[in-house]
PDB file of C-alpha atoms in Angstrom:
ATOM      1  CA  UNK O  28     -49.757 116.278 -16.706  1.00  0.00           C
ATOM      2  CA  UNK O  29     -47.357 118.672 -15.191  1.00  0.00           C
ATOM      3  CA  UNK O  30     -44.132 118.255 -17.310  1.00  0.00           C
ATOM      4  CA  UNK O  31     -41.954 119.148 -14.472  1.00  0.00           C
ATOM      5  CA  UNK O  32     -43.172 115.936 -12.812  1.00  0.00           C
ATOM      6  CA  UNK O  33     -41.904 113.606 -15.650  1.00  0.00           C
ATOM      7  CA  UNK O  34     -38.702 111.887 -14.585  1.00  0.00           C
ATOM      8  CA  UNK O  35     -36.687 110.210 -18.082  1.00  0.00           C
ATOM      9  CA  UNK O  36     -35.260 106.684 -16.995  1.00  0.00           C
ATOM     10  CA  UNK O  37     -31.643 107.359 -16.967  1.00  0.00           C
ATOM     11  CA  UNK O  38     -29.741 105.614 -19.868  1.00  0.00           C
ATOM     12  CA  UNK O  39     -27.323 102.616 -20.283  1.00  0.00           C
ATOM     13  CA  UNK O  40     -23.814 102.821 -21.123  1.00  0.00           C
ATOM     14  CA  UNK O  41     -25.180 100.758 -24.276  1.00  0.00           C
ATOM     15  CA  UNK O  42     -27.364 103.421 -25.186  1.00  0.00           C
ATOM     16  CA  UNK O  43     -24.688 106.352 -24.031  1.00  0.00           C
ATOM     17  CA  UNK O  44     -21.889 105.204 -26.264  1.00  0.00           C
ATOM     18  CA  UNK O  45     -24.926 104.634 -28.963  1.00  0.00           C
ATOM     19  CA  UNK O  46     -25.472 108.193 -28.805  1.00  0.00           C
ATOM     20  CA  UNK O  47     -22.735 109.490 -29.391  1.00  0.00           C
ATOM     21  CA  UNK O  48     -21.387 107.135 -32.113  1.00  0.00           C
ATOM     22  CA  UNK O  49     -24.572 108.882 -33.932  1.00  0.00           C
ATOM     23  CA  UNK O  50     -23.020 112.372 -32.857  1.00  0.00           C
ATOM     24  CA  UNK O  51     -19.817 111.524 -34.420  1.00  0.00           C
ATOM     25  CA  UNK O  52     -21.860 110.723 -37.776  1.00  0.00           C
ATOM     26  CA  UNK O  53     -23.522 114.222 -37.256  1.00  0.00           C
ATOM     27  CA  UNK O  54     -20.934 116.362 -36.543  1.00  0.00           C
ATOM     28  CA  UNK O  55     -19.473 114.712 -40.282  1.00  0.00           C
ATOM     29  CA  UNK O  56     -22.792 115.316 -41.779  1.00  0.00           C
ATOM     30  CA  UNK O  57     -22.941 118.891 -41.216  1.00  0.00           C
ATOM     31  CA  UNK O  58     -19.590 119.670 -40.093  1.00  0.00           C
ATOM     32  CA  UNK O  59     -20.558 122.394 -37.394  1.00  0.00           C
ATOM     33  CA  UNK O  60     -18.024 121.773 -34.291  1.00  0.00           C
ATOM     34  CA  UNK O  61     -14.772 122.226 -35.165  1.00  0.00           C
ATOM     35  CA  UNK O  62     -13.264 120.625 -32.028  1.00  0.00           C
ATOM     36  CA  UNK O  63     -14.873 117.503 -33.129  1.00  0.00           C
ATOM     37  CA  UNK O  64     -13.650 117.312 -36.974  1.00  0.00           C
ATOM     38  CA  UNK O  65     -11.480 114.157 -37.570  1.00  0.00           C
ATOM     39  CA  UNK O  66      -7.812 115.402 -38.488  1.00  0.00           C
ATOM     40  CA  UNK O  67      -6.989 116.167 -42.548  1.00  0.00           C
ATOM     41  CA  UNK O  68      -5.861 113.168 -44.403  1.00  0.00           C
ATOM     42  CA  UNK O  69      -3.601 112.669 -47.423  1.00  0.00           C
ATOM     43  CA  UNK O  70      -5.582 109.207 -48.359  1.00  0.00           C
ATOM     44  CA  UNK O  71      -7.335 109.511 -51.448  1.00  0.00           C
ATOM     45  CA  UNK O  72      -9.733 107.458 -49.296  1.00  0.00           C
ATOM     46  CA  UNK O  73     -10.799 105.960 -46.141  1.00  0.00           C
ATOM     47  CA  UNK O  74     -13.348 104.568 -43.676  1.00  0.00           C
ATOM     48  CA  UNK O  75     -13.707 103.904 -39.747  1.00  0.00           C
ATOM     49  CA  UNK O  76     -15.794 101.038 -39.236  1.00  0.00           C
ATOM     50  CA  UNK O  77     -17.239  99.502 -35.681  1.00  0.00           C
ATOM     51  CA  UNK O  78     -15.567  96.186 -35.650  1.00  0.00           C
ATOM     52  CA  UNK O  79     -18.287  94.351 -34.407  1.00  0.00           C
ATOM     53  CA  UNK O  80     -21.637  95.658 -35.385  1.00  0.00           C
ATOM     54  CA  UNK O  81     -20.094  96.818 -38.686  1.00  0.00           C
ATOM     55  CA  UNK O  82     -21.573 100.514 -38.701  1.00  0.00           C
ATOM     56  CA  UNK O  83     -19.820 103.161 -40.320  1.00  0.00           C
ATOM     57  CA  UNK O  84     -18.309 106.014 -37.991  1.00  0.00           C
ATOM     58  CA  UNK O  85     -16.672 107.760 -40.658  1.00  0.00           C
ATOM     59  CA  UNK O  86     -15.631 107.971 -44.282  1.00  0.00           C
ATOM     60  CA  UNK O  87     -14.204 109.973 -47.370  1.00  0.00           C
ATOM     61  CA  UNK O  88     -14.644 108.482 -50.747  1.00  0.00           C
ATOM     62  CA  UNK O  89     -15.253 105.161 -49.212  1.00  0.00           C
ATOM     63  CA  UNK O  90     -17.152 104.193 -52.128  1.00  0.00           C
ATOM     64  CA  UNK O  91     -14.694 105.106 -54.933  1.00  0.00           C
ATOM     65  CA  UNK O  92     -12.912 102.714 -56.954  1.00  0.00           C
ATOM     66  CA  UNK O  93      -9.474 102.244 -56.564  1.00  0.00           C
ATOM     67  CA  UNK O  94      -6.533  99.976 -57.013  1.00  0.00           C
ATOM     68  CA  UNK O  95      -6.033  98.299 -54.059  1.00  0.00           C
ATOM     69  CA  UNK O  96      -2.326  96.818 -54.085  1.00  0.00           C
ATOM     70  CA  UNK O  97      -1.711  94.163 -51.851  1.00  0.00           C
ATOM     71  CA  UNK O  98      -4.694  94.813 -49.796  1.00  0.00           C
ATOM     72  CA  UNK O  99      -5.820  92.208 -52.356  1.00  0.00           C
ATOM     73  CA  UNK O 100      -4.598  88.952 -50.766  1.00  0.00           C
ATOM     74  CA  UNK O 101      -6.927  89.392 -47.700  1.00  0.00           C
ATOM     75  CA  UNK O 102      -9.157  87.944 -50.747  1.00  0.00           C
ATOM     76  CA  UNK O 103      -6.836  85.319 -51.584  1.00  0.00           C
ATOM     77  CA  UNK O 104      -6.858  84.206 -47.887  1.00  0.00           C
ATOM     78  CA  UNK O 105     -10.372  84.233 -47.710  1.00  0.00           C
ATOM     79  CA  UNK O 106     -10.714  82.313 -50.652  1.00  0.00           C
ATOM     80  CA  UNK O 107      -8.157  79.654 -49.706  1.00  0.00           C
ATOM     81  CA  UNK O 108      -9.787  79.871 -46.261  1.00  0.00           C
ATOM     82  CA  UNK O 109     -13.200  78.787 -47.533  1.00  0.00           C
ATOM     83  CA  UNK O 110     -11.978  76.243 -49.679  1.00  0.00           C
ATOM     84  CA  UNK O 111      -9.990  74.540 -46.941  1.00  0.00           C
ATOM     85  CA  UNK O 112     -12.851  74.704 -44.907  1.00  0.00           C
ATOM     86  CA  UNK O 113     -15.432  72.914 -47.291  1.00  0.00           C
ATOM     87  CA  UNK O 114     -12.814  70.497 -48.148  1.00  0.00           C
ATOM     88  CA  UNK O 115     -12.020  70.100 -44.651  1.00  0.00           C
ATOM     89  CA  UNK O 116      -8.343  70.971 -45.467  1.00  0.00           C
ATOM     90  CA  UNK O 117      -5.949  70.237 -42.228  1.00  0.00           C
ATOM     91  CA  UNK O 118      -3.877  72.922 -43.332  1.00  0.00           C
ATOM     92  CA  UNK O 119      -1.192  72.754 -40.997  1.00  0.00           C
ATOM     93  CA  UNK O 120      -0.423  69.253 -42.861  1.00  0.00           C
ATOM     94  CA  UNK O 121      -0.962  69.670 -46.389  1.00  0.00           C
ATOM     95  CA  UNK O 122       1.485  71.009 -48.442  1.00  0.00           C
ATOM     96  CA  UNK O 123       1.594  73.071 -51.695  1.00  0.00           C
ATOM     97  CA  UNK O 124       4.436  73.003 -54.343  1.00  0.00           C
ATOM     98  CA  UNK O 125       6.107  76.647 -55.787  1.00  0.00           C
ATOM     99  CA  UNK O 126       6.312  76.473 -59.507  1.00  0.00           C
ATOM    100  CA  UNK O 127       8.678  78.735 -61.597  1.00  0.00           C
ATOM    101  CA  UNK O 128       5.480  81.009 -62.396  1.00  0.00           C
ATOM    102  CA  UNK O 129       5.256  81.670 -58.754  1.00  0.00           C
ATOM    103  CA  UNK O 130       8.644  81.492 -57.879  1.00  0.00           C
ATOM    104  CA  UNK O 131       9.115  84.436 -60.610  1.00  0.00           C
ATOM    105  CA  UNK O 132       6.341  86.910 -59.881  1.00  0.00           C
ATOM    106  CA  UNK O 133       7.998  90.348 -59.078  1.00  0.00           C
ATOM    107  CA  UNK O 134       7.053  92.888 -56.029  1.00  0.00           C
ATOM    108  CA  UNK O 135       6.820  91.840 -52.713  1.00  0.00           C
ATOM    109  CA  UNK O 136       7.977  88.379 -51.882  1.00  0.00           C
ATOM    110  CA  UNK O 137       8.115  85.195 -49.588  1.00  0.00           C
ATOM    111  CA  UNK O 138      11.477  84.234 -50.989  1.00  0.00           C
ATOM    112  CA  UNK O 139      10.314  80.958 -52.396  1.00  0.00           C
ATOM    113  CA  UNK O 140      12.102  78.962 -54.932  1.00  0.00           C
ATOM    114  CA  UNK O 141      10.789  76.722 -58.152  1.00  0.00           C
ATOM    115  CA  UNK O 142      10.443  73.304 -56.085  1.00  0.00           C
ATOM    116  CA  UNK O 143       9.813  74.216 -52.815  1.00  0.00           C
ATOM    117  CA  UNK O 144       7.358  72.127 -50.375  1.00  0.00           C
ATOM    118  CA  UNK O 145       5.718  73.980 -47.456  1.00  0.00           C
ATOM    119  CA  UNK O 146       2.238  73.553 -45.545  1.00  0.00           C
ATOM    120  CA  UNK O 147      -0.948  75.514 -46.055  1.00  0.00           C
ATOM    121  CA  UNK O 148      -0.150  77.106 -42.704  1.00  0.00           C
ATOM    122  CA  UNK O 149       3.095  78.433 -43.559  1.00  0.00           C
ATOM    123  CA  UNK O 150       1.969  79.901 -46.576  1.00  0.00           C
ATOM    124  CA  UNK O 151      -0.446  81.992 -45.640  1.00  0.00           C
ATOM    125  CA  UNK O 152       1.733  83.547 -43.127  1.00  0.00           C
ATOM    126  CA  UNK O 153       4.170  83.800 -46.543  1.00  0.00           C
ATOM    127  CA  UNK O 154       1.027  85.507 -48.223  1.00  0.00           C
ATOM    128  CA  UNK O 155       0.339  87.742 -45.395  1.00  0.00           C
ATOM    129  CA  UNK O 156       3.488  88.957 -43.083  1.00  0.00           C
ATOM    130  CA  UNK O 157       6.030  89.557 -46.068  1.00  0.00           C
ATOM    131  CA  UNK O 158       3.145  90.192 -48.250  1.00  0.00           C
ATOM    132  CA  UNK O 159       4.614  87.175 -50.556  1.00  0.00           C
ATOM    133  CA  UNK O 160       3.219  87.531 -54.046  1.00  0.00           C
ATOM    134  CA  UNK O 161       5.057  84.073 -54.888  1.00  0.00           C
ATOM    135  CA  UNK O 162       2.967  82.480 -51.912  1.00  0.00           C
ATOM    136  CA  UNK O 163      -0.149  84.701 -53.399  1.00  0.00           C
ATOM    137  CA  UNK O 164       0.862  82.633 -56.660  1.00  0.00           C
ATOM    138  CA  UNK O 165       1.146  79.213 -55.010  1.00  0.00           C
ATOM    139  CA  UNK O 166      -2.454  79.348 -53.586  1.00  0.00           C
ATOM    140  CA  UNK O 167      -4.346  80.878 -56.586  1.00  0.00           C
ATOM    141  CA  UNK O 168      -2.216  77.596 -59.217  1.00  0.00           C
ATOM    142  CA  UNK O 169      -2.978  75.160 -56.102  1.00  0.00           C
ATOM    143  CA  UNK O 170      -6.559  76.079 -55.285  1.00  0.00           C
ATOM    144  CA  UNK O 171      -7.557  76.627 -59.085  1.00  0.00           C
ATOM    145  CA  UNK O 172      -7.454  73.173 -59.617  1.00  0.00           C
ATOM    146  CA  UNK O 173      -9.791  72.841 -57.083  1.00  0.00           C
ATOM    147  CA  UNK O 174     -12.207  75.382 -58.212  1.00  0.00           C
ATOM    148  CA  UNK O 175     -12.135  73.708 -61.771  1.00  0.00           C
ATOM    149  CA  UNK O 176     -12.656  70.548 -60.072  1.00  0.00           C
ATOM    150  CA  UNK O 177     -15.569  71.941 -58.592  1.00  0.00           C
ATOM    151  CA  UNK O 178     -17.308  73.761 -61.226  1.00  0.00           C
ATOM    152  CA  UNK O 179     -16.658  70.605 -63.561  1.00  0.00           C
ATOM    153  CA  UNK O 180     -13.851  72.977 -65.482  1.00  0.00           C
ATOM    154  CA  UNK O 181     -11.970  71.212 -68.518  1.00  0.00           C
ATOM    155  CA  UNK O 182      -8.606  74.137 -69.058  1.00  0.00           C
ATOM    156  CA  UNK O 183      -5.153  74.785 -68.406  1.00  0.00           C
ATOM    157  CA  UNK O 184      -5.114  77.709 -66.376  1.00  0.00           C
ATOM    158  CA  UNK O 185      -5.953  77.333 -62.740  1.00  0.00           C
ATOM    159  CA  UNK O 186      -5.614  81.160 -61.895  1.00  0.00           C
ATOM    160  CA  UNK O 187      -8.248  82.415 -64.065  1.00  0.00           C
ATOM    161  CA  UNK O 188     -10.593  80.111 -62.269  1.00  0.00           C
ATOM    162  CA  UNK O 189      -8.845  80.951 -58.825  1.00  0.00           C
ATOM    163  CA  UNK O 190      -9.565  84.508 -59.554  1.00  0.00           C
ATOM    164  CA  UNK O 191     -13.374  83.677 -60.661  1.00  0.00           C
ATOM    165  CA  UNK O 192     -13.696  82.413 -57.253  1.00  0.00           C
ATOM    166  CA  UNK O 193     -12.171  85.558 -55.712  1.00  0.00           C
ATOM    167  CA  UNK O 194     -14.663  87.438 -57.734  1.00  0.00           C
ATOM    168  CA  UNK O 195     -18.180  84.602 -56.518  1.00  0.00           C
ATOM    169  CA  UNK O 196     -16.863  85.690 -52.900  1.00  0.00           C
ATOM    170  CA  UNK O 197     -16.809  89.190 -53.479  1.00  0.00           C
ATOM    171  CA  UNK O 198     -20.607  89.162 -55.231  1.00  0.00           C
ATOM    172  CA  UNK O 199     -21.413  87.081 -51.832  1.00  0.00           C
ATOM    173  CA  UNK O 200     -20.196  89.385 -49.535  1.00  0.00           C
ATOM    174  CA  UNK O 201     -22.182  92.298 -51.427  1.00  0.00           C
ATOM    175  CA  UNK O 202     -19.012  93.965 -52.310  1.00  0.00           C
ATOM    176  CA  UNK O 203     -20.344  96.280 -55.054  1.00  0.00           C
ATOM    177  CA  UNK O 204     -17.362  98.285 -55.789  1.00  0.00           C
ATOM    178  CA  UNK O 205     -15.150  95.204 -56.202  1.00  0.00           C
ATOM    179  CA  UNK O 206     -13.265  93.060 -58.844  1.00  0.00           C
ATOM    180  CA  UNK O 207     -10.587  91.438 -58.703  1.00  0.00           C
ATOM    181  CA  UNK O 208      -8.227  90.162 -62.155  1.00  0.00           C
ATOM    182  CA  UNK O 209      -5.214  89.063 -59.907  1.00  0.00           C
ATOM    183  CA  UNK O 210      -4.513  87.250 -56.829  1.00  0.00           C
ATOM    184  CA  UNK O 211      -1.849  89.438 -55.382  1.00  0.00           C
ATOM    185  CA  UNK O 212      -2.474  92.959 -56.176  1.00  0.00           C
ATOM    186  CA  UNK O 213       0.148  94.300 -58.475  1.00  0.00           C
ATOM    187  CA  UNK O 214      -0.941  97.085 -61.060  1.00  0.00           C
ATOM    188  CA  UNK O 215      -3.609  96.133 -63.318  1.00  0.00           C
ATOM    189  CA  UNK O 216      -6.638  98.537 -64.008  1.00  0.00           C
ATOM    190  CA  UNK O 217      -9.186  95.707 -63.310  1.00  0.00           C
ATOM    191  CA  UNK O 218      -8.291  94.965 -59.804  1.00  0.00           C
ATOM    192  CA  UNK O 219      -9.800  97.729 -58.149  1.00  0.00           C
ATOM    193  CA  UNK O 220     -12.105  97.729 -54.649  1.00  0.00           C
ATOM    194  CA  UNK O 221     -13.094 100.564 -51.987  1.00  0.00           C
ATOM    195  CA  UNK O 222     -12.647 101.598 -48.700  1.00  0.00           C
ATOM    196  CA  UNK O 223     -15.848 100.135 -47.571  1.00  0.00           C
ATOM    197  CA  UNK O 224     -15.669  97.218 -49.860  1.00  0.00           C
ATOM    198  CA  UNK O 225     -12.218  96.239 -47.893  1.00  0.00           C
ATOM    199  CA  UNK O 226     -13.627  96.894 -44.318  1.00  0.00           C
ATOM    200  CA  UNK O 227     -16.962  94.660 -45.109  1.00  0.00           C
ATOM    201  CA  UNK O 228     -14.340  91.811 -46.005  1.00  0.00           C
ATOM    202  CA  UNK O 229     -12.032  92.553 -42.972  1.00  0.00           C
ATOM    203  CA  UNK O 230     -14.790  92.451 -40.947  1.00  0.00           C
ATOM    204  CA  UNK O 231     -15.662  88.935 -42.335  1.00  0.00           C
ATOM    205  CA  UNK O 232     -12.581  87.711 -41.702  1.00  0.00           C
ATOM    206  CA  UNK O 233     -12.261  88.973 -37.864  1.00  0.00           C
ATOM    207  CA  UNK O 234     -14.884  86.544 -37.292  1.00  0.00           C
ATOM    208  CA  UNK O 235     -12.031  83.852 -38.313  1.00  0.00           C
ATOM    209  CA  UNK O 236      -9.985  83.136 -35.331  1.00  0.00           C
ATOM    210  CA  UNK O 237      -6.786  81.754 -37.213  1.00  0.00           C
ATOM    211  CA  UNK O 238      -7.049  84.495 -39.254  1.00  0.00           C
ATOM    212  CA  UNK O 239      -6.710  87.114 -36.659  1.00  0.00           C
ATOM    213  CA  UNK O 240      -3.847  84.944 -35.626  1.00  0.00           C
ATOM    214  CA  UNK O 241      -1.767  85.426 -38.733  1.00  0.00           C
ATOM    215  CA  UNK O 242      -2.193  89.316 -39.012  1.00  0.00           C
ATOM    216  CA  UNK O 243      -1.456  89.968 -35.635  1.00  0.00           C
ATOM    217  CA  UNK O 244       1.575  87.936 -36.392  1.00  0.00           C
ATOM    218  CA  UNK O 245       5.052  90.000 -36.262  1.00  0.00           C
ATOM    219  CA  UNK O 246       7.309  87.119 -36.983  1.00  0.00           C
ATOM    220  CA  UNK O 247       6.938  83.977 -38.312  1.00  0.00           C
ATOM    221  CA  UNK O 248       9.587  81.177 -38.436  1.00  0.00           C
ATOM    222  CA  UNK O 249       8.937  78.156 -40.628  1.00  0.00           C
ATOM    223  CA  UNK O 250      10.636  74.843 -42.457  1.00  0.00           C
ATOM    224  CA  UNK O 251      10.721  74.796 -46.185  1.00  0.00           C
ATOM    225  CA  UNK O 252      11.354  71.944 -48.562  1.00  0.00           C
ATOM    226  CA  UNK O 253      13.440  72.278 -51.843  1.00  0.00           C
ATOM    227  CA  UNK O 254      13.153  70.422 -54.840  1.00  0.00           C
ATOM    228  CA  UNK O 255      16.754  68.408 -54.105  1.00  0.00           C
ATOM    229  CA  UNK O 256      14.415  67.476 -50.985  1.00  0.00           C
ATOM    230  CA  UNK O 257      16.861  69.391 -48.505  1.00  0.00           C
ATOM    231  CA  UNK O 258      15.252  71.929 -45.767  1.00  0.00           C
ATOM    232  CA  UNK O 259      16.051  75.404 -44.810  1.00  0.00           C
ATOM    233  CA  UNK O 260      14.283  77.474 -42.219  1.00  0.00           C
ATOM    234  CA  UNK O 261      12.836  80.965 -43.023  1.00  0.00           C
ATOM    235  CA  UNK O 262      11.807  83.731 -41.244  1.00  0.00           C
ATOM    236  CA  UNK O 263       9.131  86.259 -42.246  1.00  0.00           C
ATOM    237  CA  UNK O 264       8.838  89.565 -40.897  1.00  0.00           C
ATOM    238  CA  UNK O 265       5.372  91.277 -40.591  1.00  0.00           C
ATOM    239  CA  UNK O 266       5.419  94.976 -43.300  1.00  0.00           C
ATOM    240  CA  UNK O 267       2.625  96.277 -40.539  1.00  0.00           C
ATOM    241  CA  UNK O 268       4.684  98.412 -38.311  1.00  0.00           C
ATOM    242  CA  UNK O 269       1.055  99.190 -36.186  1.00  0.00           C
ATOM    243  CA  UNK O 270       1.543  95.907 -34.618  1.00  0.00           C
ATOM    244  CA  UNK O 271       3.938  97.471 -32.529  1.00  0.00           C
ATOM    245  CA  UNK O 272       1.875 100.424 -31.539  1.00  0.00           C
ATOM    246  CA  UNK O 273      -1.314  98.780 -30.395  1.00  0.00           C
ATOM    247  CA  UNK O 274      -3.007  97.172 -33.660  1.00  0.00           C
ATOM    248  CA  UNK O 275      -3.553  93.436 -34.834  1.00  0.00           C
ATOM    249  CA  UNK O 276      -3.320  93.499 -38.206  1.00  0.00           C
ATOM    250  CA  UNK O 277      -4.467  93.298 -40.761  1.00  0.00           C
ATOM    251  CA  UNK O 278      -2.443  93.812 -44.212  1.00  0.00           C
ATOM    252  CA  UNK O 279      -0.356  96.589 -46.188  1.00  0.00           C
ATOM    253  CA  UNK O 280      -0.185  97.605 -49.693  1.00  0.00           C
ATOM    254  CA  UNK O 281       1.861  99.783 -51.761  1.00  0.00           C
ATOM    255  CA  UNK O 282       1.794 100.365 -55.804  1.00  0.00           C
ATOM    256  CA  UNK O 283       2.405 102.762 -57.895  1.00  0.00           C
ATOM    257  CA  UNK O 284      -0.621 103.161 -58.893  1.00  0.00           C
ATOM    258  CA  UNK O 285      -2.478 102.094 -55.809  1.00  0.00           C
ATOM    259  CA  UNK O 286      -0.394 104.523 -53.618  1.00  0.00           C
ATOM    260  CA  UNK O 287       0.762 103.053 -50.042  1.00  0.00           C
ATOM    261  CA  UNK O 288      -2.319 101.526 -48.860  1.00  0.00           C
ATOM    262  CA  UNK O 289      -3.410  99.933 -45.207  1.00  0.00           C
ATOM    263  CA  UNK O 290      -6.407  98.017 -43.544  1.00  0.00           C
ATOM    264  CA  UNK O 291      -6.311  98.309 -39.953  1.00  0.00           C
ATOM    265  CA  UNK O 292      -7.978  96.460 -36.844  1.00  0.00           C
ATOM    266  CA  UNK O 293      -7.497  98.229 -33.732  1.00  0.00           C
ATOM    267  CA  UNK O 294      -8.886  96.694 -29.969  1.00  0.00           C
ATOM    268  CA  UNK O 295      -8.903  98.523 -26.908  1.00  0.00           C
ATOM    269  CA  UNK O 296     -10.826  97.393 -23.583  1.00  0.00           C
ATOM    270  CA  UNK O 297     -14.702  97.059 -25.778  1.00  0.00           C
ATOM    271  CA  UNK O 298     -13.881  99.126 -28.592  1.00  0.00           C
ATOM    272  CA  UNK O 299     -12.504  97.790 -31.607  1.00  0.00           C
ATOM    273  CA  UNK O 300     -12.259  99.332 -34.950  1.00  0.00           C
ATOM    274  CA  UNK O 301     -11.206  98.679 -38.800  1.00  0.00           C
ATOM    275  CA  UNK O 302      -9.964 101.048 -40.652  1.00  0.00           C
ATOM    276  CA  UNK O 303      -8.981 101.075 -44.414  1.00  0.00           C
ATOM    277  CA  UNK O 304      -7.245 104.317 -45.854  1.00  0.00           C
ATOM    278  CA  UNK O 305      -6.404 103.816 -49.680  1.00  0.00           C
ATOM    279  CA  UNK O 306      -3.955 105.808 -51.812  1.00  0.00           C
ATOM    280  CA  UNK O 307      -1.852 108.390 -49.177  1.00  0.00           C
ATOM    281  CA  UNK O 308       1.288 110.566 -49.965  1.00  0.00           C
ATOM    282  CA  UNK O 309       3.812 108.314 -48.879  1.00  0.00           C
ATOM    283  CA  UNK O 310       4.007 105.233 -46.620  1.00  0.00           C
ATOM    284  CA  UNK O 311       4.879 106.529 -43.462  1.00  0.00           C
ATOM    285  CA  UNK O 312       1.658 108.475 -43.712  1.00  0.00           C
ATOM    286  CA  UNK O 313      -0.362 105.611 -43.477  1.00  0.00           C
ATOM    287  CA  UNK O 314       0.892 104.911 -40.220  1.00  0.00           C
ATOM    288  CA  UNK O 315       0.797 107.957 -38.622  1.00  0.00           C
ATOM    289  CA  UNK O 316      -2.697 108.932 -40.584  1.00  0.00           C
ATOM    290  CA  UNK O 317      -4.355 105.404 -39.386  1.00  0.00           C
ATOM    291  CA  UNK O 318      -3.142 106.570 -35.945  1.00  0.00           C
ATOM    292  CA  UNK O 319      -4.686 109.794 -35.922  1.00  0.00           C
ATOM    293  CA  UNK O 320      -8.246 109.018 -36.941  1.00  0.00           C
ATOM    294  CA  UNK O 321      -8.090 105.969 -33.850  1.00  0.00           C
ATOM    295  CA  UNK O 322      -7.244 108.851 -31.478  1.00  0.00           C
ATOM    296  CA  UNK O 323     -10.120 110.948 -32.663  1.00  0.00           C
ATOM    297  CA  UNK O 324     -12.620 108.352 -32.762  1.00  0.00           C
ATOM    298  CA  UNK O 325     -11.838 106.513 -29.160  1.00  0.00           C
ATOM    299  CA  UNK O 326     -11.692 110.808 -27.953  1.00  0.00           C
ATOM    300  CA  UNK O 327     -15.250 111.376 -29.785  1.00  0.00           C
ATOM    301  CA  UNK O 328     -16.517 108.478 -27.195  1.00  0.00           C
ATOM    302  CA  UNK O 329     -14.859 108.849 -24.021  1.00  0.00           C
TER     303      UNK O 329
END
């Protein structure tokens, strides 16, 4: 047969945009076109992930272990999440006390107080907008009862059992480069993850439509119970400053040790993206660096 005679059936826009995601993996793999290499990062770390087929557009390090700051109580949620769920939780009434263990953890906070009564709801917008490690706290004491409950646990210490859960979901999930000895993230040489370890959880919880809720939440007003039994009403203020440039969600971080940390989702028209970037210079890198590699990769596919 002539070859000038065969005619190729034209491609899809399925199988167009297919093609040159794989380019995009190519040009990283060898590192030949110049035009196309994704801008110089000061993240220790990071990955681009397709939101919704999970495949990996691009990464540095995405496999090395790292502290992971508050990046951390995406865990927590998903935890808390799964427990509500199987225990078929209304979490928008059921409430959770703050004990003076919570109320004292340092970093980040929720501004809770020893005492204080608020619903499952509000607290994991406490957990996630302000990046509360009191409301991190409240959940792990709360739903470590539960998990000793449910493992038939005799002790005294619901957060080591709360963070033995934390660690069964990560094993689930296939989360290899993960473990977890806190439920909040501050600086402790155990609690380390990846960037790919991070976006395979994101990714989980994307499927989640409450949870997409809270993280694309910038402000968040609630009612809180003291222990005197009087009310006062709070406001919580989103730390992702991305929300206002296009993103929804999903959660900051920032340690010493961890570095200023972020896990991204962005959505435009039928792209959508996560992106995790672990340990940059400073924080207002992590914003404009998360920025940067979204620009290259919806320009790579245009």
């Amino acid at each position: 047969m002539n070859s000038n005679h065969i005619r190729w059936k034209p491609k899809s826009e399925e199988e167009r945009q297919s093609q040159r995601l794989q380019q995009i993996k190519t040009v990283y793999l060898i590192g030949t076109d110049e035009k196309s290499l994704a801008p110089r990062l000061t993240a220790k770390s990071w990955i681009v992930v397709d939101s919704n087929s999970g495949d990996v557009l691009y990464a540095y390090n995405e496999n090395q272990r790292r502290e992971i700051a508050s990046i951390t109580k995406i865990m927590t949620f998903y935890v808390v999440l799964s427990m509500c769920k199987t225990m078929n939780v209304q979490t928008n009434n059921t409430y959770a006390e703050v004990s003076l263990q919570a109320s004292l953890v340092g970093g980040t906070t929720a501004n809770l107080l020893k005492g204080d009564i608020l619903s499952i709801d509000d607290l994991f917008y406490g957990l996630m907008l302000p990046s509360g490690n009191d409301a991190a706290m409240t959940f792990a004491e709360n739903f470590g009862i539960y998990a000793m409950y449910q493992n038939k646990i005799k002790g005294n210490n619901p957060i080591i059992y709360f963070i033995q859960e934390m660690n069964n979901k990560a094993r689930e999930l296939r989360m290899t480069q993960t473990t977890y000895a806190n439920p909040h993230g501050l600086n402790n040489k155990n609690n380390l993850s990846s960037a790919y370890d991070v976006a395979k959880l994101c990714n989980q919880l994307l499927k989640d439509d409450f949870f997409k809720k809270v993280v694309n939440t910038k402000i968040h007003f609630c009612t809180i119970q003291d222990e005197e039994g009087f009310t006062r009403d709070v406001m919580w203020e989103n730390t992702n400053k991305l929300l206002y440039q296009g993103f929804r969600g999903i959660k900051t971080g920032n340690t010493s040790v961890a570095g200023p940390c972020l896990a991204s989702y962005y959505q435009s028209n039928n792209r959508s993206f996560t992106i995790v970037i672990l340990g940059c210079r400073n924080q207002e890198d992590r914003w404009s660096e998360t920025m940067q590699l979204v620009q290259w990769c919806l320009s790579q596919i245009q």
